[in-house]
Short mmCIF file of C-alpha atoms (C1' of nucleotides) in Angstrom, two decimals:
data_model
loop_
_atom_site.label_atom_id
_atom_site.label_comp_id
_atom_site.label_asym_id
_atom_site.label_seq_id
_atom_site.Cartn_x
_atom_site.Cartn_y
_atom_site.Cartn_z
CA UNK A 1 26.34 72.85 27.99
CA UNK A 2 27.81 70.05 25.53
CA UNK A 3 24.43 67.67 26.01
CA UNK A 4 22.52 70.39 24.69
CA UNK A 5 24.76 71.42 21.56
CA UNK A 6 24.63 68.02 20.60
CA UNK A 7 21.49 66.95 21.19
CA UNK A 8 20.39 69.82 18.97
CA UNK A 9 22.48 69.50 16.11
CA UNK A 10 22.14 65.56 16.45
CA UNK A 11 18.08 66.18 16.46
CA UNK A 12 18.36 68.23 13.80
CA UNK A 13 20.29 65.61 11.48
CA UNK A 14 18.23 62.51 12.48
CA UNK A 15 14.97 64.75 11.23
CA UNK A 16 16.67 65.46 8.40
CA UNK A 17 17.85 61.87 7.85
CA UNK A 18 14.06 60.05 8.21
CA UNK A 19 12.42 63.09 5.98
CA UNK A 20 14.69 63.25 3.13
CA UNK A 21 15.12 59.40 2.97
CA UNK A 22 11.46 58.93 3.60
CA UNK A 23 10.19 61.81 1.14
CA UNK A 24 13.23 62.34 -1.15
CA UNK A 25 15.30 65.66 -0.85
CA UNK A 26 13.45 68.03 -3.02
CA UNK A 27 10.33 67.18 -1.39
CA UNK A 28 11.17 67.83 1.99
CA UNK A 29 11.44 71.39 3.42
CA UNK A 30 13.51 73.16 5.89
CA UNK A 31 10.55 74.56 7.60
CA UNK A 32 9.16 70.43 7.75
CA UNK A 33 12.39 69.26 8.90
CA UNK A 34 12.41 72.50 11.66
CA UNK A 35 9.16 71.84 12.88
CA UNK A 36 9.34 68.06 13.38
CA UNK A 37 12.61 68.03 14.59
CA UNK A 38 11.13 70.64 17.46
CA UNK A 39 14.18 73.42 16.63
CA UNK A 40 13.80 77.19 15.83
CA UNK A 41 14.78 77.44 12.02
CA UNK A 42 17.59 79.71 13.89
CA UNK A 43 19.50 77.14 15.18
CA UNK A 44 19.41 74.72 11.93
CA UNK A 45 21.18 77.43 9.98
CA UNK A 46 23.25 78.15 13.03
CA UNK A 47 24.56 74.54 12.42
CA UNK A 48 24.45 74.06 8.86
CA UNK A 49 24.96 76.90 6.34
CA UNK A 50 22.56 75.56 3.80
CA UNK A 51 20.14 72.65 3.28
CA UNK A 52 23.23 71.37 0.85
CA UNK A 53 25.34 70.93 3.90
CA UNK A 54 22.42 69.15 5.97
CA UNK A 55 22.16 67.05 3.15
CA UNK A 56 26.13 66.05 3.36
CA UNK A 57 25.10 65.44 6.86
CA UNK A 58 22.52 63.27 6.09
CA UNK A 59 24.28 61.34 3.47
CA UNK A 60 27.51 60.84 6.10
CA UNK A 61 24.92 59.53 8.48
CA UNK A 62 23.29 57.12 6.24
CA UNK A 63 27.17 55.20 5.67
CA UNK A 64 27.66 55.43 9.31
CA UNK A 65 24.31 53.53 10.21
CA UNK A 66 24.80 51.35 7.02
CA UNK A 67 28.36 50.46 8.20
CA UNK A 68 27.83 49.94 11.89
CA UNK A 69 25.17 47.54 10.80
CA UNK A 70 27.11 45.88 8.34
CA UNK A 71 29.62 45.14 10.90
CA UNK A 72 27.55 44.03 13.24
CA UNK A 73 25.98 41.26 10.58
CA UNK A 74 29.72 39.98 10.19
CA UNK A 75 30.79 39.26 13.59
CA UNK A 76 32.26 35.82 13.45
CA UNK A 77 32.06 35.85 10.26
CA UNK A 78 35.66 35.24 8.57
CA UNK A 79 34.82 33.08 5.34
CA UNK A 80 35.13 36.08 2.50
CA UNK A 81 32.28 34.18 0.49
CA UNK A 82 30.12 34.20 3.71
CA UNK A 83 30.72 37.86 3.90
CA UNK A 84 30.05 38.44 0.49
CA UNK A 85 26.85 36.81 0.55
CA UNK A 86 26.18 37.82 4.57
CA UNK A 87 26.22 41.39 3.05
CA UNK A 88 23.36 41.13 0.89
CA UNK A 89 21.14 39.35 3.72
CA UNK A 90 22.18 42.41 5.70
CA UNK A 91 20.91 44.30 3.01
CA UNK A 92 18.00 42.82 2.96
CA UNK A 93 17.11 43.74 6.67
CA UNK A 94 18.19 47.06 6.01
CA UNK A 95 15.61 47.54 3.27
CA UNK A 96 12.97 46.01 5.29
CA UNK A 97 13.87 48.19 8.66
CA UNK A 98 13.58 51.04 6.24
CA UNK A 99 10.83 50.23 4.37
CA UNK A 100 12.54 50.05 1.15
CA UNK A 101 13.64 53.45 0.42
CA UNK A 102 16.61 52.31 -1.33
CA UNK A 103 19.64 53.99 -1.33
CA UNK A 104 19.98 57.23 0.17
CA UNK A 105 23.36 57.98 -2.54
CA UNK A 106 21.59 56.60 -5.55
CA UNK A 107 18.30 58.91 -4.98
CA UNK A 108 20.00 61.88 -4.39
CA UNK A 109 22.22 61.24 -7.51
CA UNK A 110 18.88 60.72 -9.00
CA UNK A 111 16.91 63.54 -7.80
CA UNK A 112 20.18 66.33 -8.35
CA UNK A 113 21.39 65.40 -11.80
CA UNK A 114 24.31 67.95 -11.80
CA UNK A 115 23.28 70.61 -9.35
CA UNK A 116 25.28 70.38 -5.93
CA UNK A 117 29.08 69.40 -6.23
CA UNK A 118 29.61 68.67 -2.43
CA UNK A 119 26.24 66.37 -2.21
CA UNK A 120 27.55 64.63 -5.68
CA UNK A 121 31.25 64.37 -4.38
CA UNK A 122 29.90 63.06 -0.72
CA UNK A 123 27.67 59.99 -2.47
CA UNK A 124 30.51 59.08 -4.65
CA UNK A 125 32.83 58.75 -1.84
CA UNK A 126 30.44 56.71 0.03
CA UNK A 127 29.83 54.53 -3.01
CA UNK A 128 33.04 54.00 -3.21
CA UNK A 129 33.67 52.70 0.16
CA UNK A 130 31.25 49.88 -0.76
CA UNK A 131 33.12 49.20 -3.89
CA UNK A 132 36.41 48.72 -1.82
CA UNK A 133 34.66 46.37 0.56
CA UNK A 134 33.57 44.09 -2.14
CA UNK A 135 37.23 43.68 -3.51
CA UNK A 136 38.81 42.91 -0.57
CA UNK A 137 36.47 40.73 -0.20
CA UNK A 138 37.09 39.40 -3.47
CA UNK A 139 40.85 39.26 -3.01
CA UNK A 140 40.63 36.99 -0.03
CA UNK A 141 38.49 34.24 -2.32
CA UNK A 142 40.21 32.06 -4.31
CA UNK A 143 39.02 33.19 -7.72
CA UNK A 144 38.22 30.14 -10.18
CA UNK A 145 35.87 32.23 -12.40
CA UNK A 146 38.01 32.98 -14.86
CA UNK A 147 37.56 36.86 -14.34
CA UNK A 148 39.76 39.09 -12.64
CA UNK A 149 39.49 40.09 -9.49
CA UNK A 150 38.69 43.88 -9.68
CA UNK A 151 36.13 42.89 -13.00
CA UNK A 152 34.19 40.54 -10.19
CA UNK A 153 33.67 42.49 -7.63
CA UNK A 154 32.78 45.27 -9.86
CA UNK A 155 29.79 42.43 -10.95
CA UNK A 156 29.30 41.64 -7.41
CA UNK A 157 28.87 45.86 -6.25
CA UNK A 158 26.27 45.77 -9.53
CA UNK A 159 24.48 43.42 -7.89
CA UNK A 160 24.72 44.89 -4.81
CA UNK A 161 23.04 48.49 -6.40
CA UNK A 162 20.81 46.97 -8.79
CA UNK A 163 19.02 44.68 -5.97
CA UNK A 164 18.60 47.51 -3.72
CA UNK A 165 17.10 49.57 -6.33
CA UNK A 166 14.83 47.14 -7.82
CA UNK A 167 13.64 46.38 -3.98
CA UNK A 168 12.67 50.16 -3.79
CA UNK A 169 10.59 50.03 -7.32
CA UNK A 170 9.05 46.48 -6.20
CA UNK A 171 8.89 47.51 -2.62
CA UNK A 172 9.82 44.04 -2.34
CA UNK A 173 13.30 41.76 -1.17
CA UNK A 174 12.83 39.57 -4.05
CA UNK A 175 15.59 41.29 -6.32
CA UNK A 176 18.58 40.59 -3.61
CA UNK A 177 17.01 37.46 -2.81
CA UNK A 178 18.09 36.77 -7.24
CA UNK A 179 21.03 38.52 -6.20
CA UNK A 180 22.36 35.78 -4.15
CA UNK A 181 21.28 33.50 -6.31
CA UNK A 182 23.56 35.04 -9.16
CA UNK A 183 26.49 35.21 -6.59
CA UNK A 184 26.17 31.68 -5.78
CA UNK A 185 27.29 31.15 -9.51
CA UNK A 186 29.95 33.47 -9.48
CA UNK A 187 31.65 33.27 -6.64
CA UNK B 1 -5.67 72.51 -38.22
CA UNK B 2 -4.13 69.01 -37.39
CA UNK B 3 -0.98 70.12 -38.07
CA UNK B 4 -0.77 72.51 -35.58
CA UNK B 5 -2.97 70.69 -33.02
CA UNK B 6 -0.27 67.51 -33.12
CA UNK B 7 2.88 69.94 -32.64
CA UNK B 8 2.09 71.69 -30.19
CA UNK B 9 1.18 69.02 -27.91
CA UNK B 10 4.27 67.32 -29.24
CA UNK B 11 6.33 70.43 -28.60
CA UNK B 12 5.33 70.44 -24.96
CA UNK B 13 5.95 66.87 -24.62
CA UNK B 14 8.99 67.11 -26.49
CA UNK B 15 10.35 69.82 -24.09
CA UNK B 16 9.29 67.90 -20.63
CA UNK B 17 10.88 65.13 -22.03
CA UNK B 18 14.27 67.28 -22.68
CA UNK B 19 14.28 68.87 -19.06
CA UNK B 20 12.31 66.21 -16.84
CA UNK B 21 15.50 63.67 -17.95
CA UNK B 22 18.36 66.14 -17.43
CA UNK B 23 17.27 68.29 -14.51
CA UNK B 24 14.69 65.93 -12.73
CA UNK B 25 11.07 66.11 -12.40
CA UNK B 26 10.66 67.87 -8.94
CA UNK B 27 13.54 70.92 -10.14
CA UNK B 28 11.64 71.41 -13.12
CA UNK B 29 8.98 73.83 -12.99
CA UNK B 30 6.30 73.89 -15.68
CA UNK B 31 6.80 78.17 -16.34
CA UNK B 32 10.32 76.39 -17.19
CA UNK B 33 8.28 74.01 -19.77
CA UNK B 34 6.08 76.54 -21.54
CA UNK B 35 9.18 78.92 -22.13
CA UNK B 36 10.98 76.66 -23.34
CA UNK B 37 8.59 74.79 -25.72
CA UNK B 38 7.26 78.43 -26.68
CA UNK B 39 3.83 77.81 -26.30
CA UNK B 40 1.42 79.28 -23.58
CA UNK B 41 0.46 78.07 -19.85
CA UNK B 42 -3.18 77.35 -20.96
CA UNK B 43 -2.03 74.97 -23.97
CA UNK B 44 -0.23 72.98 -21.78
CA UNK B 45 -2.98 72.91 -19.68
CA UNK B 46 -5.43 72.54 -22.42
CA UNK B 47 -4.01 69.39 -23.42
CA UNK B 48 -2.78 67.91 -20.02
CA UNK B 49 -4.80 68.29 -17.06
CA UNK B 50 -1.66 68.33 -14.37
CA UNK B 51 2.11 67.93 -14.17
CA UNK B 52 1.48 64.72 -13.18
CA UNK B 53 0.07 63.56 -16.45
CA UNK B 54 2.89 65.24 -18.49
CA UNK B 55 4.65 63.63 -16.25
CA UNK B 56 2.80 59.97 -17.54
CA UNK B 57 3.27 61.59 -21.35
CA UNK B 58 6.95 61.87 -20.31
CA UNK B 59 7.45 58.39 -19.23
CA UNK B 60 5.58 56.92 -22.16
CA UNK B 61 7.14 59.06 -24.69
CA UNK B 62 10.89 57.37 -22.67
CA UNK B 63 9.72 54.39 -22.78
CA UNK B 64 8.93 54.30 -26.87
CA UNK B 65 12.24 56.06 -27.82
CA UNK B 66 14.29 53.11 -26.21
CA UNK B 67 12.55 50.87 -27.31
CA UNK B 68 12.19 51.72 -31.01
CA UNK B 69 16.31 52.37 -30.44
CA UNK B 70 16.59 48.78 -29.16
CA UNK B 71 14.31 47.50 -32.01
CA UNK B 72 16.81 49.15 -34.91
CA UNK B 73 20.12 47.91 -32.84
CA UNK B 74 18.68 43.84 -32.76
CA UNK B 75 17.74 44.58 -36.25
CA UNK B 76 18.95 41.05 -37.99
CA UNK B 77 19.94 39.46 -35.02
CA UNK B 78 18.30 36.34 -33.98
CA UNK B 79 20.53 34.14 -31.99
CA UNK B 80 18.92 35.05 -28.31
CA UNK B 81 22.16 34.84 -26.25
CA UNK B 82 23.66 37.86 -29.05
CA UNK B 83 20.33 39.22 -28.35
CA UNK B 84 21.02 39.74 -24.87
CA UNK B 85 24.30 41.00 -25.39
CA UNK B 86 23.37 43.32 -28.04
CA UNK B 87 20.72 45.33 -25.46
CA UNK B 88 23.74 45.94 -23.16
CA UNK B 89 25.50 47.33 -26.19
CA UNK B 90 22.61 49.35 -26.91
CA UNK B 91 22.33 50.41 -23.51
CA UNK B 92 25.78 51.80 -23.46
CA UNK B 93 25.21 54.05 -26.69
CA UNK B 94 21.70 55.25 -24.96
CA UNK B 95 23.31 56.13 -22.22
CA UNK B 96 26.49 58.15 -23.65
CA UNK B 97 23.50 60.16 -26.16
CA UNK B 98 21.82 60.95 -23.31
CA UNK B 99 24.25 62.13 -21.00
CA UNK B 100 24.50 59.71 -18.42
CA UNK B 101 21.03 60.43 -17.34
CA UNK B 102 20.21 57.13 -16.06
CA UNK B 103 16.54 54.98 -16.17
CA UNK B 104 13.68 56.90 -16.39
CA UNK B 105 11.76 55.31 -14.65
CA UNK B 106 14.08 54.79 -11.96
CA UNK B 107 14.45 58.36 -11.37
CA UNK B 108 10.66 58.96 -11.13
CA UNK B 109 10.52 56.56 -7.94
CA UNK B 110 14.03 57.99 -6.52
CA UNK B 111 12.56 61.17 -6.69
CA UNK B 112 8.60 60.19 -5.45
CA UNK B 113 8.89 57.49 -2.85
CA UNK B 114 4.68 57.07 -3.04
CA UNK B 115 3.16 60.29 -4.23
CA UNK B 116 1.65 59.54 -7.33
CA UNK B 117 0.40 56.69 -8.13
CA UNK B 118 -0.37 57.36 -11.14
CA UNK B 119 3.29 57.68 -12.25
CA UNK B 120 4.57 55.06 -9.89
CA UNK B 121 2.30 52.88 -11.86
CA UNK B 122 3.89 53.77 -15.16
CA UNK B 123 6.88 53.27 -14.19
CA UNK B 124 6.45 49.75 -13.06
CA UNK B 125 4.54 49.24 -16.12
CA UNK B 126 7.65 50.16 -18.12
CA UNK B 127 10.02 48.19 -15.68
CA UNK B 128 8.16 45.27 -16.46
CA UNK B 129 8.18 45.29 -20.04
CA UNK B 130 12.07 45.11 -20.29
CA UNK B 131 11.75 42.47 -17.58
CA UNK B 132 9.70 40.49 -20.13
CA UNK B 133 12.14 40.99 -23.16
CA UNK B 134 14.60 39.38 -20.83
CA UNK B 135 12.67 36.95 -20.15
CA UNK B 136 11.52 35.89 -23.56
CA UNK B 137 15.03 35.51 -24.61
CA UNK B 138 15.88 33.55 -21.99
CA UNK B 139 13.36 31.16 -22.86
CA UNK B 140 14.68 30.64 -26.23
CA UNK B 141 18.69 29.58 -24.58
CA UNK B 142 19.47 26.25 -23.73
CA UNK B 143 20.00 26.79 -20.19
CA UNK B 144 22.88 25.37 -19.14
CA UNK B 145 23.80 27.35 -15.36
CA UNK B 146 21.46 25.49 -13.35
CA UNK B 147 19.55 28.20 -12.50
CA UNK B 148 15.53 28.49 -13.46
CA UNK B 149 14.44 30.37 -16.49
CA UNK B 150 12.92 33.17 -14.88
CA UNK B 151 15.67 33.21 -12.03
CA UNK B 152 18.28 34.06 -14.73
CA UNK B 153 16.01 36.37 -16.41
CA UNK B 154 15.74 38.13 -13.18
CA UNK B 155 19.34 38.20 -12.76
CA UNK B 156 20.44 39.43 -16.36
CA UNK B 157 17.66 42.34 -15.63
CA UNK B 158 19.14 43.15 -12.53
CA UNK B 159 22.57 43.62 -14.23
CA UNK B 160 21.10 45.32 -16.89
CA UNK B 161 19.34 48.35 -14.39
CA UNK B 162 22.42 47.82 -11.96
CA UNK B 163 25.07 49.01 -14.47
CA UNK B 164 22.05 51.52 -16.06
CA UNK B 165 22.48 53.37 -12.58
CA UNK B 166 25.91 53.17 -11.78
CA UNK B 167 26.84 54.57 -15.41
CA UNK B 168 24.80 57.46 -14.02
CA UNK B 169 26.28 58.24 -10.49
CA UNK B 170 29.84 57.52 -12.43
CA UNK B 171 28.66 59.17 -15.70
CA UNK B 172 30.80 56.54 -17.50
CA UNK B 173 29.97 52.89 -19.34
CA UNK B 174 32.33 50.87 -17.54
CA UNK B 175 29.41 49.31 -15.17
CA UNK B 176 27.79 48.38 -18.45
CA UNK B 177 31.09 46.83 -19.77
CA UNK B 178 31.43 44.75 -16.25
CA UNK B 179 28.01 43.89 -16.44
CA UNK B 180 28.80 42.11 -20.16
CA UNK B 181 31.27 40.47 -18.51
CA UNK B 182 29.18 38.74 -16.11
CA UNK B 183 26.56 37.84 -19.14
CA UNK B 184 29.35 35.72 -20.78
CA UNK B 185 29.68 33.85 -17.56
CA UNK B 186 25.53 33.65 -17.00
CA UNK B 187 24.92 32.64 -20.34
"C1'" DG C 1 -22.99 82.55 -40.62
"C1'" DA C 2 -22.62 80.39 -36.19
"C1'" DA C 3 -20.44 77.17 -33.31
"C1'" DC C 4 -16.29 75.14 -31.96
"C1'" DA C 5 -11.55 73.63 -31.02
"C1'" DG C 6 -7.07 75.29 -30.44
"C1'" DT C 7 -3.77 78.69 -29.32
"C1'" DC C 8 -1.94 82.90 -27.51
"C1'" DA C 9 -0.12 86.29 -23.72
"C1'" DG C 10 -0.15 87.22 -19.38
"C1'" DA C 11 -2.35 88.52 -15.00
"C1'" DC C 12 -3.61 86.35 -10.92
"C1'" DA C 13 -4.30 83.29 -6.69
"C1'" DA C 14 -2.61 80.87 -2.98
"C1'" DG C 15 0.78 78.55 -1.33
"C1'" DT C 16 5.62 77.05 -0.86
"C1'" DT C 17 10.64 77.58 -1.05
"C1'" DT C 18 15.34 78.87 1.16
"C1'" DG C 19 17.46 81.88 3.83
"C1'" DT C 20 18.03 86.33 6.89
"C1'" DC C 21 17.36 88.90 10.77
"C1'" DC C 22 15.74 90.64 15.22
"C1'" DG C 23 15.20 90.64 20.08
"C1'" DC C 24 15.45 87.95 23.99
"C1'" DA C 25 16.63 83.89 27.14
"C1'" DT C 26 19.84 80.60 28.97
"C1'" DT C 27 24.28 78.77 29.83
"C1'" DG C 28 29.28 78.10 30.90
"C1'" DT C 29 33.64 80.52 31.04
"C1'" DT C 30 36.66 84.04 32.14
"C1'" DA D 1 30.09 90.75 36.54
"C1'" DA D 2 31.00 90.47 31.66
"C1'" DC D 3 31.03 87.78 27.67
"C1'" DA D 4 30.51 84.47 23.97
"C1'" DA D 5 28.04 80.58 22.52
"C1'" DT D 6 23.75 78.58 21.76
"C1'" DG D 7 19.04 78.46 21.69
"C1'" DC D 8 14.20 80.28 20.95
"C1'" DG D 9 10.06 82.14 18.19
"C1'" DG D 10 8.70 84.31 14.45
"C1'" DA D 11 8.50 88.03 11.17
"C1'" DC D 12 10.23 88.93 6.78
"C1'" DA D 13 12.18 88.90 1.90
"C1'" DA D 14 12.30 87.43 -2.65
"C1'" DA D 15 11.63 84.06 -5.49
"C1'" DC D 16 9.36 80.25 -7.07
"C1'" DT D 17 5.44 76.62 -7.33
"C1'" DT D 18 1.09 74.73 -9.73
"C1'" DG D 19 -2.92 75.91 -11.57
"C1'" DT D 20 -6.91 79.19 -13.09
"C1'" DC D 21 -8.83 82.55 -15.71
"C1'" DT D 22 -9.76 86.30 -19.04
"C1'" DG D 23 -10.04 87.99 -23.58
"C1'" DA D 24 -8.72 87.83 -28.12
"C1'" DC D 25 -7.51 85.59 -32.28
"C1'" DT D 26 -7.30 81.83 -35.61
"C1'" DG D 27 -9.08 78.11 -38.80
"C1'" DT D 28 -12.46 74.33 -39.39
"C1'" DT D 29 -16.96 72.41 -39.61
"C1'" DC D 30 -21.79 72.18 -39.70
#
DNA sequence: GAACAGTCAGACAAGTTTGTCCGCATTGTT
DNA sequence: AACAATGCGGACAAACTTGTCTGACTGTTC
């Protein structure tokens, strides 16, 4: 029965996904994440050989939910500026919808230091995808800074992390809000 | 026996300090601590009542190392705009003798979405401080970017924990670098 | 000389952690 | 009808967690 399997696995990983982002990952247990998401402890390790591999799960999820939204925010959209600075307002709601927990890579770089090599490699890959977004973005602007274009959207993606980590210590949107205000200079 | 009384406390600090910042606060166990610091489970808790408040000691103990670092590295510098620059620079070096292990304070809140308030509190108290430097040197510029004082204060302290973090998840000082590069635009 | 602060080693409590395993039920496929 | 896949509940293991407590030993201070 395929509805099943998935609906499972799938309940398992959105548990998962609100606990550990919600909590942090240290501080949330397999039996929580078991009992809330209404699964025998069984069938999580049936699906996942270790909390480390939920956790890959989790942070896969995260980019997917963070990307469809993105996307979504840019429809119509085709001014690269716009987009740049569409981004952060999308960022914005996405703190606010998630009441500023930050960023799920960021915190678990934070909370695993140099523990799990697959969680580590995972968040760098996704950190990278929103690096690459910023300089194509970049490319398609007509760049009268005076800085190249891979040095400005390396500014622009240190904005981008710094505002959504200030928003989680501040529990506030203020810091993206200075964000745009700095990329209205730049760009 | 002051002597004794002052290292011992400083010992444990000393030690929380050492693994709290490279392993993170949550994956370090205070049986971890005492061994370590080679003193016993009841002086630790003789002279701090929880984990939580080595936890503050910790933080505070951070907090005075970087900034007695930053003191020695502006030594003779007065021009506010160098100033600026200079804390980057010293941020870089901090960084690389620490390993790459990021903010603090940062960390703490990554790792303890609302637990303690006594540490979240801290930490904000700390974040705020190097808000202020930035802010005080601002002041002192002549402002030429069209953006407000505290706006560009605001925005030269987002660069500076921005590029703090990413030199973490990268464990290299080229977000530091980039973020100089936008300061000679800003300012 | 008595009281006291500080330190030690380590046992102990009570709870949590991740992960394994067992027996049994349900399901779709062969 | 047999079988593999998937699910359930829950006991269990082994280790670890924070924190408490006991009893003994220092050196200082009144």
């Amino acid at each position: 029965m395929i509805i099943t399997e998935t609906t499972v696995r799938e309940q398992i990983v959105a548990t998962a996904d609100r606990l550990f982002y919600a909590q942090g990952y240290n501080l949330t247990g397999i039996n929580q994440i078991v009992e809330e998401a209404g699964v025998a402890k069984a069938s999580l390790y049936y699906h996942f050989p270790s909390k480390e591999d939920l956790c890959v799960a989790y942070l896969q999820r995260r980019a997917e939910k963070w990307s469809a939204k993105l996307q979504k925010f840019l429809t119509g959209t085709n001014d690269p500026r716009e987009c740049i600075i569409k981004c952060f307002e999308c960022r914005s709601e996405y703190l606010i919808e998630n009441n500023y927990s930050g960023c799920s890579y960021i915190r678990i770089i934070a909370e695993m230091p140099q523990r799990s090599k697959k969680i580590n490699q995972r968040a760098i890959l996704n950190k990278e995808g929103q690096r690459r977004f910023f300089i194509e973005k970049v490319k398609e602007l007509k760049n009268t800074s005076g800085i190249s274009t891979v040095d400005l959207a390396n500014i622009i993606f240190l904005l981008f992390d710094g505002s959504t980590m200030q928003s989680q210590v501040y529990r506030d949107i203020a810091p993206v809000k200075n964000a745009i205000k700095a990329l209205k200079v730049l760009i």
